C-alpha positions as a printed NumPy array, in Angstrom:
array([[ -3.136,  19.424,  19.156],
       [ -0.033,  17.753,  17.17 ],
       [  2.46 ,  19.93 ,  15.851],
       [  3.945,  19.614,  12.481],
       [  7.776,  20.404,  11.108],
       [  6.127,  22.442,   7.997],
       [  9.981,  22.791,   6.709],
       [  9.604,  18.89 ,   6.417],
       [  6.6  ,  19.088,   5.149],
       [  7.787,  21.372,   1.862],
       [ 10.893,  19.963,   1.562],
       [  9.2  ,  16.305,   0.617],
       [  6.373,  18.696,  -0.886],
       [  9.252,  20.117,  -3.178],
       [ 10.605,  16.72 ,  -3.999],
       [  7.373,  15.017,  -4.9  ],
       [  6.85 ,  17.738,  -6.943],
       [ 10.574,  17.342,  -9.133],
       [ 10.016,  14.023,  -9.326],
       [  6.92 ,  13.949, -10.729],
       [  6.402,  16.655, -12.82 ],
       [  6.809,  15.276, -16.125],
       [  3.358,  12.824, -14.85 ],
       [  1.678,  15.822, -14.721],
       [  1.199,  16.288, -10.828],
       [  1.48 ,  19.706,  -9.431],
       [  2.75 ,  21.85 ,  -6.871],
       [ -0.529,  21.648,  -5.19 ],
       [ -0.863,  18.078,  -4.985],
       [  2.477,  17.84 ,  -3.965],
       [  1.586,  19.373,  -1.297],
       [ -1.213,  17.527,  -0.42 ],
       [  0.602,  14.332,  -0.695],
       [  3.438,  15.498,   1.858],
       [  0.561,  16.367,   4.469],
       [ -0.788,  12.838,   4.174],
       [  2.642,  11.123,   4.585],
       [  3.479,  13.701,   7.705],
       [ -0.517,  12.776,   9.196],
       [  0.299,   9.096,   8.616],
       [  3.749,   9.049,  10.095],
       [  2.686,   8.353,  13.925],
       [  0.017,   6.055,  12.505],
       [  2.109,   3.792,  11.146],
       [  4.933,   3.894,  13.837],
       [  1.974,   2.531,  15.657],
       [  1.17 ,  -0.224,  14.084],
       [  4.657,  -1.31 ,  13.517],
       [  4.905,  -1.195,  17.484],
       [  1.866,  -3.521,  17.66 ],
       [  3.418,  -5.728,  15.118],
       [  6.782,  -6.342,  16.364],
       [  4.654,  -6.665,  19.9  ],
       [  2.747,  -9.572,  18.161],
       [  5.476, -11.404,  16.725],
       [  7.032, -11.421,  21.011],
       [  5.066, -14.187,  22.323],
       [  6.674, -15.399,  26.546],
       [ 10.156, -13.768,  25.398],
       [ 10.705, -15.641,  22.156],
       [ 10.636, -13.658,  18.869],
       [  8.949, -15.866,  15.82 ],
       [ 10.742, -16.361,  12.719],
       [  9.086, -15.302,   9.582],
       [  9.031, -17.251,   6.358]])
């Protein structure tokens, strides 16, 4: 089971929250919202591996445009 760093967690919760505010989010979905981003964290670290793996082909790194 993955462990979490729930001080993370409410700190971003907190600032989510101060930010947006005025929009008419609350604390609650704050909250919800910082869960997401912490769940989607090693996701997306993945797929930026496989990405930059992708753009590698024999050695030689492609160039975007």
């Amino acid at each position: 089971m993955r462990t979490y760093n729930l001080s993370k967690i409410m700190l971003k919760a907190w600032k989510v929250y101060r930010q947006n505010k005025e929009k008419g989010i609350n604390f609650a979905e704050s909250l919800h919202r910082a869960w997401l981003s912490s769940k989607a964290e090693e996701i997306n670290a993945k797929r930026i591996e496989e990405f930059a793996d992708s753009l590698i082909i024999k050695g030689k790194v492609l160039k975007q445009s």
